[in-house]
Amino acid sequence: MISGPPPAPCASVAPALFIGSDIYRGSSYGARHPLRVPRVSTVMDLARALGWLPPESFRISPRAKPAALSLWHEPAYIAALQAAEKMGEATEDMRARFHLGTLSNPIFPEVYRRPATGAGGVMLAAELLATTPGLIHVPGGGTHHGLPGRANGFCYLNDVVLGIKVLQRAGLTRIAYVDLDAHHSDGVELAFAGDPGVRMISVHEEGRWPFTGLLADTAGGSAFNMPVPKGYNDSEARAVLHDLILPRVDEFRPQALVIQCGADSLLEDPLSRLALSNRAYLEALRALLPLAPRALVLGGGGYNPWSVGRLWTAIWGLVSGCEVPDRLPDTAQAVLAGLGWGGGGRPDPAPAMRSTLIDAPREGPVREEIRDRLAFLAQR
């Protein structure tokens, strides 16, 4: 029998909302794809097991209609995505024109409905925040690589761009976007390059796909890009937070914050060489959230089912004012015990990843190359 304390209570003062959907439950990009693992469904199950997701805090994500998606995406691409789902395959033309049916962006049963649901959740969150300031967590969002007319980097649509455009359409003129994913937010940067109303900050692993977001790249003055070396640790993340992210967000005086919390910067992730604990993300959020009256907190990358589920659940606990227990109750431990890699022969997680939500700290030296890059960006 697994032992553990009862669920921890949540503060009633946090007006936070969680937008999710059961479309993620059992939906997979395929047995050989990194996104074969459960993610959003794990967060929902963990949050409920902890008593953190009462009905009044949860909204079912709507599915965005093609007309809404055309706020940024090309109608021909949206039609092709719908057709690929209906046929269950991609034609040669779809592969060539829209990059559908590739190794990175395969055809699976919910290939249109799943990303359209993520986009619908983020667009709904943006509409709600535009009228009523507050905090909304959409772990199914964060697909920051999607391009106007094609799939890109596991992303079929770009819900980040769509959400920001909804905020702009509602009249907000200063929106800050902070991206903590291990991969550069190339699609978002393409959408808002040169836009003085959007400030983009991306911290990502250097030399990693999509090989954009170089230190000197400014996207027409709208972006600060911070490529970091492998082994990037909690101490270095703290230096980046205080020397780059917080001052650049604070000086911008944003009316809204959009924060992409891709979990692939964590040590256990198989698709990066970074070494953060989930404490680094939570530290960043605690410091960032007071800087704007509205915050939209998204998911993103992340390919270790245990580290993703624990991080995004801890994020929901933070934004909704819930107290994280030192040891998870039986029901939450059962959720983590039921996860798996879905193939691939990867090792089981450390025992702590089945019984706790918060990682041990992963501090270390702040390397000179980090300090030099922060000094370079401080001169802008």
PDB file of N, CA, C and O in Angstrom, residues 217-286:
ATOM      1  N   ASP A 217      20.072  38.127 -32.491  1.00  0.00           N
ATOM      2  CA  ASP A 217      18.819  38.279 -33.234  1.00  0.00           C
ATOM      3  C   ASP A 217      17.803  39.049 -32.394  1.00  0.00           C
ATOM      4  O   ASP A 217      17.479  38.638 -31.270  1.00  0.00           O
ATOM      5  N   THR A 218      17.279  40.128 -32.943  1.00  0.00           N
ATOM      6  CA  THR A 218      16.350  40.985 -32.196  1.00  0.00           C
ATOM      7  C   THR A 218      14.929  40.961 -32.736  1.00  0.00           C
ATOM      8  O   THR A 218      14.048  41.571 -32.131  1.00  0.00           O
ATOM      9  N   ALA A 219      14.682  40.312 -33.865  1.00  0.00           N
ATOM     10  CA  ALA A 219      13.350  40.296 -34.486  1.00  0.00           C
ATOM     11  C   ALA A 219      12.814  41.714 -34.644  1.00  0.00           C
ATOM     12  O   ALA A 219      11.698  42.032 -34.214  1.00  0.00           O
ATOM     13  N   GLY A 220      13.628  42.565 -35.232  1.00  0.00           N
ATOM     14  CA  GLY A 220      13.201  43.937 -35.460  1.00  0.00           C
ATOM     15  C   GLY A 220      13.034  44.745 -34.196  1.00  0.00           C
ATOM     16  O   GLY A 220      12.276  45.722 -34.165  1.00  0.00           O
ATOM     17  N   GLY A 221      13.741  44.366 -33.148  1.00  0.00           N
ATOM     18  CA  GLY A 221      13.673  45.087 -31.882  1.00  0.00           C
ATOM     19  C   GLY A 221      12.658  44.548 -30.908  1.00  0.00           C
ATOM     20  O   GLY A 221      12.563  45.029 -29.775  1.00  0.00           O
ATOM     21  N   SER A 222      11.905  43.518 -31.308  1.00  0.00           N
ATOM     22  CA  SER A 222      10.843  42.987 -30.445  1.00  0.00           C
ATOM     23  C   SER A 222      11.279  41.834 -29.558  1.00  0.00           C
ATOM     24  O   SER A 222      10.535  41.448 -28.655  1.00  0.00           O
ATOM     25  N   ALA A 223      12.461  41.267 -29.814  1.00  0.00           N
ATOM     26  CA  ALA A 223      12.835  40.039 -29.105  1.00  0.00           C
ATOM     27  C   ALA A 223      14.177  40.153 -28.404  1.00  0.00           C
ATOM     28  O   ALA A 223      15.098  40.821 -28.882  1.00  0.00           O
ATOM     29  N   PHE A 224      14.272  39.452 -27.278  1.00  0.00           N
ATOM     30  CA  PHE A 224      15.532  39.204 -26.581  1.00  0.00           C
ATOM     31  C   PHE A 224      15.718  37.695 -26.568  1.00  0.00           C
ATOM     32  O   PHE A 224      14.904  36.968 -25.987  1.00  0.00           O
ATOM     33  N   ASN A 225      16.754  37.236 -27.218  1.00  0.00           N
ATOM     34  CA  ASN A 225      17.026  35.798 -27.297  1.00  0.00           C
ATOM     35  C   ASN A 225      18.235  35.446 -26.443  1.00  0.00           C
ATOM     36  O   ASN A 225      19.284  36.075 -26.542  1.00  0.00           O
ATOM     37  N   MET A 226      18.050  34.423 -25.588  1.00  0.00           N
ATOM     38  CA  MET A 226      19.105  33.994 -24.685  1.00  0.00           C
ATOM     39  C   MET A 226      19.378  32.511 -24.894  1.00  0.00           C
ATOM     40  O   MET A 226      18.786  31.641 -24.232  1.00  0.00           O
ATOM     41  N   PRO A 227      20.257  32.166 -25.846  1.00  0.00           N
ATOM     42  CA  PRO A 227      20.663  30.764 -25.970  1.00  0.00           C
ATOM     43  C   PRO A 227      21.574  30.381 -24.813  1.00  0.00           C
ATOM     44  O   PRO A 227      22.459  31.147 -24.421  1.00  0.00           O
ATOM     45  N   VAL A 228      21.343  29.200 -24.248  1.00  0.00           N
ATOM     46  CA  VAL A 228      22.126  28.758 -23.090  1.00  0.00           C
ATOM     47  C   VAL A 228      22.791  27.420 -23.407  1.00  0.00           C
ATOM     48  O   VAL A 228      22.290  26.631 -24.203  1.00  0.00           O
ATOM     49  N   PRO A 229      23.933  27.138 -22.763  1.00  0.00           N
ATOM     50  CA  PRO A 229      24.661  25.885 -23.051  1.00  0.00           C
ATOM     51  C   PRO A 229      24.055  24.700 -22.322  1.00  0.00           C
ATOM     52  O   PRO A 229      23.270  24.841 -21.378  1.00  0.00           O
ATOM     53  N   LYS A 230      24.469  23.510 -22.774  1.00  0.00           N
ATOM     54  CA  LYS A 230      24.021  22.289 -22.101  1.00  0.00           C
ATOM     55  C   LYS A 230      24.449  22.326 -20.636  1.00  0.00           C
ATOM     56  O   LYS A 230      25.444  22.965 -20.275  1.00  0.00           O
ATOM     57  N   GLY A 231      23.659  21.672 -19.792  1.00  0.00           N
ATOM     58  CA  GLY A 231      23.943  21.673 -18.364  1.00  0.00           C
ATOM     59  C   GLY A 231      23.397  22.887 -17.630  1.00  0.00           C
ATOM     60  O   GLY A 231      23.648  23.050 -16.428  1.00  0.00           O
ATOM     61  N   TYR A 232      22.651  23.731 -18.318  1.00  0.00           N
ATOM     62  CA  TYR A 232      22.029  24.934 -17.732  1.00  0.00           C
ATOM     63  C   TYR A 232      21.302  24.563 -16.445  1.00  0.00           C
ATOM     64  O   TYR A 232      20.416  23.722 -16.433  1.00  0.00           O
ATOM     65  N   ASN A 233      21.717  25.204 -15.316  1.00  0.00           N
ATOM     66  CA  ASN A 233      21.239  24.784 -13.993  1.00  0.00           C
ATOM     67  C   ASN A 233      20.364  25.843 -13.328  1.00  0.00           C
ATOM     68  O   ASN A 233      20.157  26.938 -13.873  1.00  0.00           O
ATOM     69  N   ASP A 234      19.865  25.537 -12.156  1.00  0.00           N
ATOM     70  CA  ASP A 234      18.955  26.439 -11.448  1.00  0.00           C
ATOM     71  C   ASP A 234      19.612  27.783 -11.120  1.00  0.00           C
ATOM     72  O   ASP A 234      18.959  28.836 -11.186  1.00  0.00           O
ATOM     73  N   SER A 235      20.890  27.767 -10.740  1.00  0.00           N
ATOM     74  CA  SER A 235      21.579  29.017 -10.409  1.00  0.00           C
ATOM     75  C   SER A 235      21.691  29.905 -11.642  1.00  0.00           C
ATOM     76  O   SER A 235      21.516  31.131 -11.560  1.00  0.00           O
ATOM     77  N   GLU A 236      21.966  29.294 -12.782  1.00  0.00           N
ATOM     78  CA  GLU A 236      22.056  30.067 -14.022  1.00  0.00           C
ATOM     79  C   GLU A 236      20.688  30.585 -14.440  1.00  0.00           C
ATOM     80  O   GLU A 236      20.557  31.728 -14.905  1.00  0.00           O
ATOM     81  N   ALA A 237      19.649  29.776 -14.243  1.00  0.00           N
ATOM     82  CA  ALA A 237      18.295  30.234 -14.545  1.00  0.00           C
ATOM     83  C   ALA A 237      17.916  31.424 -13.670  1.00  0.00           C
ATOM     84  O   ALA A 237      17.231  32.358 -14.118  1.00  0.00           O
ATOM     85  N   ARG A 238      18.372  31.420 -12.428  1.00  0.00           N
ATOM     86  CA  ARG A 238      18.094  32.553 -11.533  1.00  0.00           C
ATOM     87  C   ARG A 238      18.803  33.809 -12.027  1.00  0.00           C
ATOM     88  O   ARG A 238      18.235  34.917 -11.988  1.00  0.00           O
ATOM     89  N   ALA A 239      20.028  33.676 -12.497  1.00  0.00           N
ATOM     90  CA  ALA A 239      20.749  34.832 -13.043  1.00  0.00           C
ATOM     91  C   ALA A 239      20.041  35.378 -14.280  1.00  0.00           C
ATOM     92  O   ALA A 239      19.888  36.602 -14.437  1.00  0.00           O
ATOM     93  N   VAL A 240      19.578  34.491 -15.145  1.00  0.00           N
ATOM     94  CA  VAL A 240      18.845  34.922 -16.337  1.00  0.00           C
ATOM     95  C   VAL A 240      17.535  35.585 -15.943  1.00  0.00           C
ATOM     96  O   VAL A 240      17.135  36.609 -16.532  1.00  0.00           O
ATOM     97  N   LEU A 241      16.873  35.050 -14.959  1.00  0.00           N
ATOM     98  CA  LEU A 241      15.612  35.628 -14.489  1.00  0.00           C
ATOM     99  C   LEU A 241      15.813  37.059 -14.001  1.00  0.00           C
ATOM    100  O   LEU A 241      15.079  37.981 -14.403  1.00  0.00           O
ATOM    101  N   HIS A 242      16.827  37.269 -13.164  1.00  0.00           N
ATOM    102  CA  HIS A 242      16.981  38.579 -12.530  1.00  0.00           C
ATOM    103  C   HIS A 242      17.747  39.585 -13.386  1.00  0.00           C
ATOM    104  O   HIS A 242      17.545  40.799 -13.238  1.00  0.00           O
ATOM    105  N   ASP A 243      18.576  39.094 -14.296  1.00  0.00           N
ATOM    106  CA  ASP A 243      19.369  40.028 -15.101  1.00  0.00           C
ATOM    107  C   ASP A 243      18.800  40.271 -16.491  1.00  0.00           C
ATOM    108  O   ASP A 243      19.203  41.219 -17.165  1.00  0.00           O
ATOM    109  N   LEU A 244      17.867  39.430 -16.918  1.00  0.00           N
ATOM    110  CA  LEU A 244      17.270  39.609 -18.236  1.00  0.00           C
ATOM    111  C   LEU A 244      15.757  39.663 -18.179  1.00  0.00           C
ATOM    112  O   LEU A 244      15.147  40.684 -18.510  1.00  0.00           O
ATOM    113  N   ILE A 245      15.138  38.575 -17.736  1.00  0.00           N
ATOM    114  CA  ILE A 245      13.682  38.462 -17.882  1.00  0.00           C
ATOM    115  C   ILE A 245      12.929  39.514 -17.083  1.00  0.00           C
ATOM    116  O   ILE A 245      12.111  40.273 -17.638  1.00  0.00           O
ATOM    117  N   LEU A 246      13.187  39.591 -15.786  1.00  0.00           N
ATOM    118  CA  LEU A 246      12.416  40.516 -14.947  1.00  0.00           C
ATOM    119  C   LEU A 246      12.616  41.977 -15.334  1.00  0.00           C
ATOM    120  O   LEU A 246      11.620  42.711 -15.476  1.00  0.00           O
ATOM    121  N   PRO A 247      13.843  42.459 -15.530  1.00  0.00           N
ATOM    122  CA  PRO A 247      13.968  43.874 -15.902  1.00  0.00           C
ATOM    123  C   PRO A 247      13.342  44.198 -17.250  1.00  0.00           C
ATOM    124  O   PRO A 247      12.726  45.274 -17.410  1.00  0.00           O
ATOM    125  N   ARG A 248      13.444  43.298 -18.228  1.00  0.00           N
ATOM    126  CA  ARG A 248      12.882  43.591 -19.544  1.00  0.00           C
ATOM    127  C   ARG A 248      11.362  43.519 -19.554  1.00  0.00           C
ATOM    128  O   ARG A 248      10.704  44.249 -20.302  1.00  0.00           O
ATOM    129  N   VAL A 249      10.785  42.649 -18.740  1.00  0.00           N
ATOM    130  CA  VAL A 249       9.331  42.619 -18.615  1.00  0.00           C
ATOM    131  C   VAL A 249       8.842  43.829 -17.834  1.00  0.00           C
ATOM    132  O   VAL A 249       7.891  44.514 -18.229  1.00  0.00           O
ATOM    133  N   ASP A 250       9.500  44.126 -16.735  1.00  0.00           N
ATOM    134  CA  ASP A 250       9.069  45.226 -15.872  1.00  0.00           C
ATOM    135  C   ASP A 250       9.093  46.562 -16.599  1.00  0.00           C
ATOM    136  O   ASP A 250       8.148  47.357 -16.501  1.00  0.00           O
ATOM    137  N   GLU A 251      10.139  46.824 -17.364  1.00  0.00           N
ATOM    138  CA  GLU A 251      10.234  48.107 -18.056  1.00  0.00           C
ATOM    139  C   GLU A 251       9.182  48.244 -19.162  1.00  0.00           C
ATOM    140  O   GLU A 251       8.816  49.352 -19.558  1.00  0.00           O
ATOM    141  N   PHE A 252       8.693  47.107 -19.652  1.00  0.00           N
ATOM    142  CA  PHE A 252       7.692  47.122 -20.719  1.00  0.00           C
ATOM    143  C   PHE A 252       6.296  47.431 -20.192  1.00  0.00           C
ATOM    144  O   PHE A 252       5.416  47.826 -20.944  1.00  0.00           O
ATOM    145  N   ARG A 253       6.078  47.264 -18.891  1.00  0.00           N
ATOM    146  CA  ARG A 253       4.792  47.503 -18.232  1.00  0.00           C
ATOM    147  C   ARG A 253       3.645  46.788 -18.963  1.00  0.00           C
ATOM    148  O   ARG A 253       2.691  47.411 -19.437  1.00  0.00           O
ATOM    149  N   PRO A 254       3.712  45.478 -19.050  1.00  0.00           N
ATOM    150  CA  PRO A 254       2.724  44.759 -19.856  1.00  0.00           C
ATOM    151  C   PRO A 254       1.325  44.784 -19.261  1.00  0.00           C
ATOM    152  O   PRO A 254       1.143  44.736 -18.047  1.00  0.00           O
ATOM    153  N   GLN A 255       0.365  44.836 -20.147  1.00  0.00           N
ATOM    154  CA  GLN A 255      -1.034  44.664 -19.745  1.00  0.00           C
ATOM    155  C   GLN A 255      -1.377  43.189 -19.608  1.00  0.00           C
ATOM    156  O   GLN A 255      -2.348  42.843 -18.934  1.00  0.00           O
ATOM    157  N   ALA A 256      -0.592  42.357 -20.275  1.00  0.00           N
ATOM    158  CA  ALA A 256      -0.790  40.908 -20.185  1.00  0.00           C
ATOM    159  C   ALA A 256       0.542  40.202 -20.364  1.00  0.00           C
ATOM    160  O   ALA A 256       1.403  40.665 -21.122  1.00  0.00           O
ATOM    161  N   LEU A 257       0.673  39.086 -19.668  1.00  0.00           N
ATOM    162  CA  LEU A 257       1.841  38.212 -19.771  1.00  0.00           C
ATOM    163  C   LEU A 257       1.403  36.870 -20.350  1.00  0.00           C
ATOM    164  O   LEU A 257       0.397  36.300 -19.911  1.00  0.00           O
ATOM    165  N   VAL A 258       2.141  36.385 -21.319  1.00  0.00           N
ATOM    166  CA  VAL A 258       1.944  35.024 -21.806  1.00  0.00           C
ATOM    167  C   VAL A 258       3.250  34.280 -21.526  1.00  0.00           C
ATOM    168  O   VAL A 258       4.321  34.705 -21.971  1.00  0.00           O
ATOM    169  N   ILE A 259       3.179  33.199 -20.759  1.00  0.00           N
ATOM    170  CA  ILE A 259       4.372  32.474 -20.331  1.00  0.00           C
ATOM    171  C   ILE A 259       4.276  31.041 -20.825  1.00  0.00           C
ATOM    172  O   ILE A 259       3.338  30.313 -20.480  1.00  0.00           O
ATOM    173  N   GLN A 260       5.236  30.654 -21.660  1.00  0.00           N
ATOM    174  CA  GLN A 260       5.287  29.302 -22.200  1.00  0.00           C
ATOM    175  C   GLN A 260       6.228  28.477 -21.333  1.00  0.00           C
ATOM    176  O   GLN A 260       7.399  28.805 -21.208  1.00  0.00           O
ATOM    177  N   CYS A 261       5.696  27.419 -20.714  1.00  0.00           N
ATOM    178  CA  CYS A 261       6.449  26.617 -19.745  1.00  0.00           C
ATOM    179  C   CYS A 261       6.732  25.230 -20.285  1.00  0.00           C
ATOM    180  O   CYS A 261       6.437  24.215 -19.639  1.00  0.00           O
ATOM    181  N   GLY A 262       7.304  25.151 -21.467  1.00  0.00           N
ATOM    182  CA  GLY A 262       7.715  23.864 -21.995  1.00  0.00           C
ATOM    183  C   GLY A 262       8.629  23.152 -21.013  1.00  0.00           C
ATOM    184  O   GLY A 262       9.611  23.726 -20.533  1.00  0.00           O
ATOM    185  N   ALA A 263       8.322  21.887 -20.715  1.00  0.00           N
ATOM    186  CA  ALA A 263       9.021  21.150 -19.660  1.00  0.00           C
ATOM    187  C   ALA A 263      10.290  20.471 -20.147  1.00  0.00           C
ATOM    188  O   ALA A 263      10.905  19.716 -19.393  1.00  0.00           O
ATOM    189  N   ASP A 264      10.706  20.734 -21.377  1.00  0.00           N
ATOM    190  CA  ASP A 264      11.878  20.044 -21.903  1.00  0.00           C
ATOM    191  C   ASP A 264      13.203  20.660 -21.467  1.00  0.00           C
ATOM    192  O   ASP A 264      14.270  20.163 -21.842  1.00  0.00           O
ATOM    193  N   SER A 265      13.166  21.711 -20.660  1.00  0.00           N
ATOM    194  CA  SER A 265      14.401  22.226 -20.060  1.00  0.00           C
ATOM    195  C   SER A 265      14.757  21.512 -18.763  1.00  0.00           C
ATOM    196  O   SER A 265      15.794  21.798 -18.157  1.00  0.00           O
ATOM    197  N   LEU A 266      13.911  20.589 -18.333  1.00  0.00           N
ATOM    198  CA  LEU A 266      14.186  19.817 -17.125  1.00  0.00           C
ATOM    199  C   LEU A 266      15.260  18.760 -17.384  1.00  0.00           C
ATOM    200  O   LEU A 266      15.395  18.244 -18.493  1.00  0.00           O
ATOM    201  N   LEU A 267      15.991  18.421 -16.340  1.00  0.00           N
ATOM    202  CA  LEU A 267      17.097  17.476 -16.445  1.00  0.00           C
ATOM    203  C   LEU A 267      16.693  16.147 -17.075  1.00  0.00           C
ATOM    204  O   LEU A 267      17.434  15.567 -17.870  1.00  0.00           O
ATOM    205  N   GLU A 268      15.502  15.661 -16.745  1.00  0.00           N
ATOM    206  CA  GLU A 268      15.103  14.314 -17.172  1.00  0.00           C
ATOM    207  C   GLU A 268      14.581  14.254 -18.605  1.00  0.00           C
ATOM    208  O   GLU A 268      14.269  13.169 -19.113  1.00  0.00           O
ATOM    209  N   ASP A 269      14.473  15.382 -19.267  1.00  0.00           N
ATOM    210  CA  ASP A 269      13.860  15.349 -20.591  1.00  0.00           C
ATOM    211  C   ASP A 269      14.798  14.718 -21.621  1.00  0.00           C
ATOM    212  O   ASP A 269      15.993  15.044 -21.668  1.00  0.00           O
ATOM    213  N   PRO A 270      14.279  13.839 -22.477  1.00  0.00           N
ATOM    214  CA  PRO A 270      15.152  13.161 -23.437  1.00  0.00           C
ATOM    215  C   PRO A 270      15.515  13.981 -24.669  1.00  0.00           C
ATOM    216  O   PRO A 270      16.385  13.563 -25.437  1.00  0.00           O
ATOM    217  N   LEU A 271      14.872  15.142 -24.884  1.00  0.00           N
ATOM    218  CA  LEU A 271      15.124  15.903 -26.102  1.00  0.00           C
ATOM    219  C   LEU A 271      15.913  17.186 -25.868  1.00  0.00           C
ATOM    220  O   LEU A 271      15.952  18.061 -26.732  1.00  0.00           O
ATOM    221  N   SER A 272      16.529  17.338 -24.712  1.00  0.00           N
ATOM    222  CA  SER A 272      17.430  18.470 -24.488  1.00  0.00           C
ATOM    223  C   SER A 272      18.574  18.020 -23.596  1.00  0.00           C
ATOM    224  O   SER A 272      18.560  16.917 -23.049  1.00  0.00           O
ATOM    225  N   ARG A 273      19.540  18.916 -23.438  1.00  0.00           N
ATOM    226  CA  ARG A 273      20.691  18.615 -22.572  1.00  0.00           C
ATOM    227  C   ARG A 273      20.775  19.635 -21.441  1.00  0.00           C
ATOM    228  O   ARG A 273      21.843  19.906 -20.913  1.00  0.00           O
ATOM    229  N   LEU A 274      19.637  20.223 -21.092  1.00  0.00           N
ATOM    230  CA  LEU A 274      19.601  21.193 -19.999  1.00  0.00           C
ATOM    231  C   LEU A 274      19.362  20.457 -18.684  1.00  0.00           C
ATOM    232  O   LEU A 274      19.060  19.269 -18.672  1.00  0.00           O
ATOM    233  N   ALA A 275      19.502  21.160 -17.560  1.00  0.00           N
ATOM    234  CA  ALA A 275      19.539  20.466 -16.268  1.00  0.00           C
ATOM    235  C   ALA A 275      18.748  21.183 -15.181  1.00  0.00           C
ATOM    236  O   ALA A 275      19.125  21.158 -14.011  1.00  0.00           O
ATOM    237  N   LEU A 276      17.637  21.790 -15.548  1.00  0.00           N
ATOM    238  CA  LEU A 276      16.848  22.503 -14.546  1.00  0.00           C
ATOM    239  C   LEU A 276      16.025  21.549 -13.693  1.00  0.00           C
ATOM    240  O   LEU A 276      15.671  20.452 -14.121  1.00  0.00           O
ATOM    241  N   SER A 277      15.698  21.999 -12.497  1.00  0.00           N
ATOM    242  CA  SER A 277      14.651  21.381 -11.695  1.00  0.00           C
ATOM    243  C   SER A 277      13.365  22.157 -11.941  1.00  0.00           C
ATOM    244  O   SER A 277      13.388  23.285 -12.467  1.00  0.00           O
ATOM    245  N   ASN A 278      12.237  21.571 -11.559  1.00  0.00           N
ATOM    246  CA  ASN A 278      10.990  22.324 -11.740  1.00  0.00           C
ATOM    247  C   ASN A 278      10.892  23.519 -10.796  1.00  0.00           C
ATOM    248  O   ASN A 278      10.069  24.419 -10.998  1.00  0.00           O
ATOM    249  N   ARG A 279      11.772  23.581  -9.815  1.00  0.00           N
ATOM    250  CA  ARG A 279      11.811  24.768  -8.948  1.00  0.00           C
ATOM    251  C   ARG A 279      12.167  26.027  -9.739  1.00  0.00           C
ATOM    252  O   ARG A 279      11.704  27.128  -9.393  1.00  0.00           O
ATOM    253  N   ALA A 280      12.985  25.890 -10.773  1.00  0.00           N
ATOM    254  CA  ALA A 280      13.395  27.058 -11.551  1.00  0.00           C
ATOM    255  C   ALA A 280      12.201  27.682 -12.261  1.00  0.00           C
ATOM    256  O   ALA A 280      12.081  28.918 -12.344  1.00  0.00           O
ATOM    257  N   TYR A 281      11.318  26.849 -12.787  1.00  0.00           N
ATOM    258  CA  TYR A 281      10.105  27.370 -13.429  1.00  0.00           C
ATOM    259  C   TYR A 281       9.214  28.072 -12.399  1.00  0.00           C
ATOM    260  O   TYR A 281       8.672  29.156 -12.655  1.00  0.00           O
ATOM    261  N   LEU A 282       9.029  27.447 -11.258  1.00  0.00           N
ATOM    262  CA  LEU A 282       8.152  28.023 -10.235  1.00  0.00           C
ATOM    263  C   LEU A 282       8.727  29.336  -9.702  1.00  0.00           C
ATOM    264  O   LEU A 282       7.977  30.296  -9.444  1.00  0.00           O
ATOM    265  N   GLU A 283      10.035  29.406  -9.565  1.00  0.00           N
ATOM    266  CA  GLU A 283      10.671  30.652  -9.122  1.00  0.00           C
ATOM    267  C   GLU A 283      10.431  31.760 -10.140  1.00  0.00           C
ATOM    268  O   GLU A 283      10.138  32.912  -9.769  1.00  0.00           O
ATOM    269  N   ALA A 284      10.542  31.425 -11.422  1.00  0.00           N
ATOM    270  CA  ALA A 284      10.298  32.414 -12.462  1.00  0.00           C
ATOM    271  C   ALA A 284       8.849  32.893 -12.429  1.00  0.00           C
ATOM    272  O   ALA A 284       8.575  34.103 -12.521  1.00  0.00           O
ATOM    273  N   LEU A 285       7.919  31.980 -12.279  1.00  0.00           N
ATOM    274  CA  LEU A 285       6.507  32.364 -12.255  1.00  0.00           C
ATOM    275  C   LEU A 285       6.183  33.241 -11.050  1.00  0.00           C
ATOM    276  O   LEU A 285       5.450  34.226 -11.170  1.00  0.00           O
ATOM    277  N   ARG A 286       6.702  32.885  -9.893  1.00  0.00           N
ATOM    278  CA  ARG A 286       6.433  33.701  -8.700  1.00  0.00           C
ATOM    279  C   ARG A 286       6.885  35.147  -8.901  1.00  0.00           C
ATOM    280  O   ARG A 286       6.234  36.089  -8.440  1.00  0.00           O
TER     281      ARG A 286
END
